XYZ file of C-alpha atoms in Angstrom:
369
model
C 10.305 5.704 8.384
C 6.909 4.133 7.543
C 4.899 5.525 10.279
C 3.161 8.946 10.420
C 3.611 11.220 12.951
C -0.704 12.375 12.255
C -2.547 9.758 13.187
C -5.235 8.640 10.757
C -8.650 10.059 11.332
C -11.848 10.287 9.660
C -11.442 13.640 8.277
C -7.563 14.025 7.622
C -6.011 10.728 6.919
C -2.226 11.238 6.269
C 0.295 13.398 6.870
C 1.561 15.611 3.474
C -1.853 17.095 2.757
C -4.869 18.643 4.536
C -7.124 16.643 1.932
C -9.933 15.199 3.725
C -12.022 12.214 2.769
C -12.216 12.807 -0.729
C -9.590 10.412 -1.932
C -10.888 10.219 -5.535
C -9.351 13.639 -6.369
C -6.942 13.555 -8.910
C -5.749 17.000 -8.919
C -2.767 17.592 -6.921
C -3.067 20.861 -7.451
C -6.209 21.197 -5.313
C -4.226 19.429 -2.347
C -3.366 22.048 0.413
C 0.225 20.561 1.636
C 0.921 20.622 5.154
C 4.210 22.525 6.376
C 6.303 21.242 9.375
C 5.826 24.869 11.335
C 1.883 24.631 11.305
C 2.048 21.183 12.144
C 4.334 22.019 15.581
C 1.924 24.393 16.387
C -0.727 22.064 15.819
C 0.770 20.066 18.381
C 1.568 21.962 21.073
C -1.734 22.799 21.449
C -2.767 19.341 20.808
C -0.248 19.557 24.187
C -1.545 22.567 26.335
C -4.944 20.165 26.056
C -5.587 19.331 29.784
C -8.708 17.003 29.136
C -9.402 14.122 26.243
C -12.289 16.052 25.340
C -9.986 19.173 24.168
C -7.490 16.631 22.700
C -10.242 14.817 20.642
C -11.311 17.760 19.389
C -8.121 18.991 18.414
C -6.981 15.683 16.572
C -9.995 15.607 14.702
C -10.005 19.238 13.730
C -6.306 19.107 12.536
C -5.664 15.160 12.126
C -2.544 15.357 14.491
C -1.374 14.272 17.587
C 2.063 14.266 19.314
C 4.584 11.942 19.107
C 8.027 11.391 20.569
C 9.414 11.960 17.289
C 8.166 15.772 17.728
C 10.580 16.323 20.379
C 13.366 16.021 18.203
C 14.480 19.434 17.279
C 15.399 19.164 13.545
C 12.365 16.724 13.133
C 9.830 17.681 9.893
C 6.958 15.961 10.509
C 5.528 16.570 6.739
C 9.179 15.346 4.483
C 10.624 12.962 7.275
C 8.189 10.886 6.465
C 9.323 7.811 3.968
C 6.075 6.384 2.348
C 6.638 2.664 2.550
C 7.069 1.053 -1.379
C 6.635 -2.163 -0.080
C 2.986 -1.996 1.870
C 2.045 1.102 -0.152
C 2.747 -0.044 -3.977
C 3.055 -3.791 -3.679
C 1.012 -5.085 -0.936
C -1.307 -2.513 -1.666
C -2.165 -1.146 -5.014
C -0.168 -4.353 -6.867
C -2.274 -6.509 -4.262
C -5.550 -4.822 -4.665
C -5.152 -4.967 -8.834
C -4.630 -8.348 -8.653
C -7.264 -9.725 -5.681
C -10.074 -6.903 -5.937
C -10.038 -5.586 -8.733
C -9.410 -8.914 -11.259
C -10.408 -11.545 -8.895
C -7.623 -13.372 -8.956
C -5.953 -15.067 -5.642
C -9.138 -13.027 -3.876
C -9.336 -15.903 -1.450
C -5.710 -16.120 -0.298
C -5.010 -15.795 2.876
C -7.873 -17.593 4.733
C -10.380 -14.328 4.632
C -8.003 -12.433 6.389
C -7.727 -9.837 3.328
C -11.682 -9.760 3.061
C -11.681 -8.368 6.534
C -9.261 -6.021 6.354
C -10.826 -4.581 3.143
C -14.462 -4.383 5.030
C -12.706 -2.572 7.912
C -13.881 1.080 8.374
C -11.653 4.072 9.939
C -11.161 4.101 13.647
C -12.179 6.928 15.287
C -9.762 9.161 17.023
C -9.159 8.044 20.247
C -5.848 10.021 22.367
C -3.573 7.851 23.595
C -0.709 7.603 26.671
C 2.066 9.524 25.035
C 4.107 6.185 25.750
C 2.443 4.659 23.075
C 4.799 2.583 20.300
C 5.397 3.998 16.513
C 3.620 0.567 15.959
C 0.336 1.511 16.887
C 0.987 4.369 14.175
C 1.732 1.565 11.224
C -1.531 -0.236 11.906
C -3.200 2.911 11.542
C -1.485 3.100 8.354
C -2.448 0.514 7.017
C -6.056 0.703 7.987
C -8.514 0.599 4.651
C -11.672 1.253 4.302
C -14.511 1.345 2.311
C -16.381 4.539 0.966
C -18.752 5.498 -1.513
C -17.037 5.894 -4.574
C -17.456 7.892 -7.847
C -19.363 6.562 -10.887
C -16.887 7.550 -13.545
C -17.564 6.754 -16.618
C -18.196 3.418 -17.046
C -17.259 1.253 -19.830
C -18.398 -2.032 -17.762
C -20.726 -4.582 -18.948
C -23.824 -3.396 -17.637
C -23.430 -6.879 -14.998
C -20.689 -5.320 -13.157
C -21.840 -1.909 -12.742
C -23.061 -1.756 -8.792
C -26.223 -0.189 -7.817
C -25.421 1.579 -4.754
C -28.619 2.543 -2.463
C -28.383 5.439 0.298
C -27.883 2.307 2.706
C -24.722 1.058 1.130
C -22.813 3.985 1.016
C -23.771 5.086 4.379
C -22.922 1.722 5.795
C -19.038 1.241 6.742
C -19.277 -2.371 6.882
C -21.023 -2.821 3.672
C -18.320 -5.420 1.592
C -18.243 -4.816 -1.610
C -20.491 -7.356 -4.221
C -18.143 -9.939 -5.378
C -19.999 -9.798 -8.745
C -18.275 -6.735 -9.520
C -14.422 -8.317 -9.166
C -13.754 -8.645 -12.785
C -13.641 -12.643 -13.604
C -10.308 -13.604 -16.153
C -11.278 -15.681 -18.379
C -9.990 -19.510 -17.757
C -7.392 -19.212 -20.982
C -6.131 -16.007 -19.964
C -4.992 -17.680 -16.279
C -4.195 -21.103 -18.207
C -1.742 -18.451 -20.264
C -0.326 -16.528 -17.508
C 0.664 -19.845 -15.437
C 2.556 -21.313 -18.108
C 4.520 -18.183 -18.961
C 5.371 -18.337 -15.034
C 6.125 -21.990 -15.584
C 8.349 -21.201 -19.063
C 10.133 -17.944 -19.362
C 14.138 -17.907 -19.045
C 14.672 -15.730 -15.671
C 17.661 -13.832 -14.217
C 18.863 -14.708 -10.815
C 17.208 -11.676 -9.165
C 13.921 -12.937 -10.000
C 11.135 -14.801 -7.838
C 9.111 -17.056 -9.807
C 5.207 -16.885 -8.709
C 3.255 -20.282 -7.894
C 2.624 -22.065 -11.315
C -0.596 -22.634 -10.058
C -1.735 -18.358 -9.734
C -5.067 -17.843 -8.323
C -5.650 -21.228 -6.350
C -6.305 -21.042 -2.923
C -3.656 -23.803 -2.327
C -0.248 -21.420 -3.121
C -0.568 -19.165 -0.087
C -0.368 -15.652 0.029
C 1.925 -13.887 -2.445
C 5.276 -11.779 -1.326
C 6.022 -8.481 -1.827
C 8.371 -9.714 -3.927
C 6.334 -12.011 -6.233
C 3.932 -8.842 -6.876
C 6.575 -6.835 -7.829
C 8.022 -9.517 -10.276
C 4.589 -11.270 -11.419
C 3.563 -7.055 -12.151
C 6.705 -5.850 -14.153
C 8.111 -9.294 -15.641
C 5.873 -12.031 -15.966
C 2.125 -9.653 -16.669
C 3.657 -7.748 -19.497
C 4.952 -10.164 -21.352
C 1.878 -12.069 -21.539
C -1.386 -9.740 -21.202
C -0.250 -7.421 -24.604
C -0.917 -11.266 -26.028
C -4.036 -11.593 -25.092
C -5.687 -7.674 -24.764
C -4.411 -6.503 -28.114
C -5.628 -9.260 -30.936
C -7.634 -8.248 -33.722
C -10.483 -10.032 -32.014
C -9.802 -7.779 -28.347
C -12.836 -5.647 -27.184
C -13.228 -2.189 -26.410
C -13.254 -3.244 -23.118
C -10.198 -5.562 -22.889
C -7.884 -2.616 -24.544
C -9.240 -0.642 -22.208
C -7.798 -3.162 -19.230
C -4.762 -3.312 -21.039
C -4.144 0.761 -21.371
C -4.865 0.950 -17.495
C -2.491 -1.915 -16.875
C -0.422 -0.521 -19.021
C 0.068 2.694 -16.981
C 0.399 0.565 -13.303
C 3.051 -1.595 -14.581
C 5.079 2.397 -16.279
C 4.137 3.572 -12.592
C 5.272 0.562 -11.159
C 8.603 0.101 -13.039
C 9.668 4.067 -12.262
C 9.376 3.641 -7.887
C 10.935 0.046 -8.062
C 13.989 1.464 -9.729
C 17.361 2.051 -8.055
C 17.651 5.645 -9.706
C 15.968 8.572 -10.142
C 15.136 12.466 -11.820
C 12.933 14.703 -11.747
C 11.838 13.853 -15.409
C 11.259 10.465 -13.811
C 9.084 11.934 -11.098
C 6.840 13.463 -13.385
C 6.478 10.263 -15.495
C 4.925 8.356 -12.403
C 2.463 11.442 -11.552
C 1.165 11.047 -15.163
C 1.339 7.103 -15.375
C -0.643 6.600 -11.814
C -3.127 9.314 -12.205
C -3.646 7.702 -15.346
C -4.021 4.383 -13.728
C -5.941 5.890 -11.383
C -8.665 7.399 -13.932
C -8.751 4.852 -16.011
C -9.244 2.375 -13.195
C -12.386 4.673 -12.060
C -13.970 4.509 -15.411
C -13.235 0.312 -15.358
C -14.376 -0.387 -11.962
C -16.885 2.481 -11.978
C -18.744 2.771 -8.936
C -15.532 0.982 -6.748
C -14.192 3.510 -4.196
C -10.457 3.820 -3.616
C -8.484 2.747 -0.849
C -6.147 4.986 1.308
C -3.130 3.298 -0.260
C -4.487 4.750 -3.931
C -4.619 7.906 -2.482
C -0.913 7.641 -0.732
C 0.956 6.239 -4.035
C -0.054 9.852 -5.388
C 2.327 11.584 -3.298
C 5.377 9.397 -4.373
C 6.002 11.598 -7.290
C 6.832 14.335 -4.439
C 8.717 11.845 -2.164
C 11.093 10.961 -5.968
C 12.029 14.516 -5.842
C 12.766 14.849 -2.131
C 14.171 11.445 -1.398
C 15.692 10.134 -4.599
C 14.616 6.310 -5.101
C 12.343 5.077 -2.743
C 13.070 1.187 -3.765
C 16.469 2.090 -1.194
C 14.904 3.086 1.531
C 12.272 0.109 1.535
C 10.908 -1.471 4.114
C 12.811 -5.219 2.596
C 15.805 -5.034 4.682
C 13.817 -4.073 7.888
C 11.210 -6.943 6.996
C 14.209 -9.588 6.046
C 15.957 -9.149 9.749
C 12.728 -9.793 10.725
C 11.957 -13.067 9.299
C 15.823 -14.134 10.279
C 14.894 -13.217 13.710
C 12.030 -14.689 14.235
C 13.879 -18.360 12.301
C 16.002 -18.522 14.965
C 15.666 -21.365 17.755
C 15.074 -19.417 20.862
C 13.198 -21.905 23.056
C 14.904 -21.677 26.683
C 17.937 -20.184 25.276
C 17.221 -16.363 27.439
C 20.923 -15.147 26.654
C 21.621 -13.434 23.551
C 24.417 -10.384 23.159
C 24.193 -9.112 18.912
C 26.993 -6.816 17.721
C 26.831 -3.098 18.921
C 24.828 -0.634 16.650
C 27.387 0.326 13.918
C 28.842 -2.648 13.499
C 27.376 -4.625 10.411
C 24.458 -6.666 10.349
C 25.058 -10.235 12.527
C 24.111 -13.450 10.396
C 21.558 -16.122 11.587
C 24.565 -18.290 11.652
C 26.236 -16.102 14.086
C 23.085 -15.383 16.046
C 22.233 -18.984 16.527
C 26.263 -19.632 17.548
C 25.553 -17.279 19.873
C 22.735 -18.858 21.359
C 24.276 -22.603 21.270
C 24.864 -23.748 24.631
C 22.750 -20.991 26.617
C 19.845 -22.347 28.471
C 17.551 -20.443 30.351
């Protein structure tokens, strides 16, 4: 399950911790979990709340609300909730690398991603109870942009921001495209052609030969997953570890280093504790390193999610199985299908297994509206 049962608010924004809006914080061990009892009490007086007022207050005091999920007796609302790998690691930390932090494909998507970056955190507003689980994913997914910490940089002094009191108090302020780190035209001429050239297995999506122009569309999950932990690594150690590398590029190469080690251990289709512990070390890692890099560039909500997936390991077992892929491939078959004045449309009873496009669209031949 990818949505939260605590809706996101400017003071607690997810549901495993009562951390606030310090998402910089490294140290789990300064993270005050939530437990499933406090949070039923939370809500039931989040329920006793006759007026909006006393419901606002409540939501934004303890960062929950109810849900019909809470009705369900042998519901946890702090473990029963799956941390999506695809929209948390790929579409967001993968796609954030890639776009914000290196520049690369940062104009994909028409300016859609430029406004969701820019977006600040919704207030806490109560809804109808009635409301859909959806409304819960878009606040989810909701980023924003806060003052960050200044680390310690190892930046050319060019792409260190200068933040006034104005900037960091401003939630639309977009962050200074002069500090997206700029790739060097060889290094992109040397990552398309090992796209272009390396032997793949089957499994594999090859990325658009032509990486970083406007003209591919917007990447995949998929193709951030593979372009991160098949086609980066065997080509960046070429280029960030010559005798003639910087300071700085080894440095870019040591925090890639631990994203990809991060990457590779939630992707996989098994699991241990020892494994667990590995991706707490390699993304905090990532995570400090990438502070001292981009110093000055605040982290998302997504950075500070990923750190809990070290916890989720040990709970769920591999997260890469319980994915949001086979939810977001019906999807896309769905939505191929020819519906247009075809109304009538009976699918196989839950249970039974999954009904091909083939069959749905047999289904539908014939029917008229």
């Amino acid at each position: 399950m990818g949505a939260t049962p605590a809706r996101l608010t400017p003071d607690y924004f997810h549901t495993y911790t009562q951390c606030e809006t310090d998402k910089e914080c490294l140290d789990l061990n300064k993270w005050r979990l939530r437990n499933a009892v406090e949070v039923r009490e939370q809500i039931t007086r989040w329920q006793e709340q006759t007026t909006i007022t006393g419901r606002n207050r409540l939501a934004t005091q303890n960062g929950v609300r109810w849900t019909p999920l809470h009705d369900l007796p042998y519901f946890d609302a702090v473990w029963h909730v799956v941390l999506g790998f695809m929209h948390n690691t790929l579409e967001g930390v993968l796609e954030d690398h890639l776009r914000q932090r290196w520049g690369i494909d940062k104009h994909e998507g028409g300016g859609k991603a430029k406004k969701d970056d820019s977006e600040a955190e919704e207030e806490y507003e109560v809804e109808d109870s009635s409301v859909e689980l959806d409304s819960e994913l878009d606040g989810l997914r909701r980023e924003s942009e806060d003052s960050g910490n200044e680390g310690n940089p190892i930046l050319p002094l060019r792409l260190r921001p200068q933040r006034g009191s104005d900037e960091d108090d401003d939630p639309s302020y977009q962050e200074d495209e002069d500090l997206l780190f700029d790739f060097e035209p060889e290094w992109l001429e040397s990552i398309r052609k090992c796209i272009q050239d390396v032997a793949l297995l089957t499994h594999a999506h090859r990325p658009p030969g032509n990486l970083g122009e406007p003209s591919h569309g917007k990447l995949k999950a998929k193709e951030y997953l593979d372009l991160f932990t098949i086609f980066l690594p065997l080509i960046l150690p070429e280029i960030w570890s010559t005798d003639r590398a910087t300071d700085y590029e080894r440095a870019l190469l040591g925090n890639f280093y631990h994203l990809v080690a991060s990457t590779n251990i939630i992707a996989a289709y098994s699991t241990s504790d020892r494994e667990a512990d590995a991706y707490v070390y390699h993304y905090t890692e990532y995570r400090k390193t990438r502070a001292e890099i981009y110093a000055g560039v605040a982290s998302k909500p997504n950075h500070h999610y990923a750190m809990h997936n070290g916890q989720l390991l040990k709970f769920w077992g591999p997260l890469s199985l319980l994915s949001e892929f086979p939810g977001e491939q019906m999807n896309g078959m769905l939505q191929g299908i020819e519906t247009n004045r075809r109304m009538s449309l009976r699918l196989p009873p839950i249970g039974m297994s999954t009904p091909s496009k083939a069959y749905a669209e047999a289904l539908f031949k014939g029917t008229s509206s």
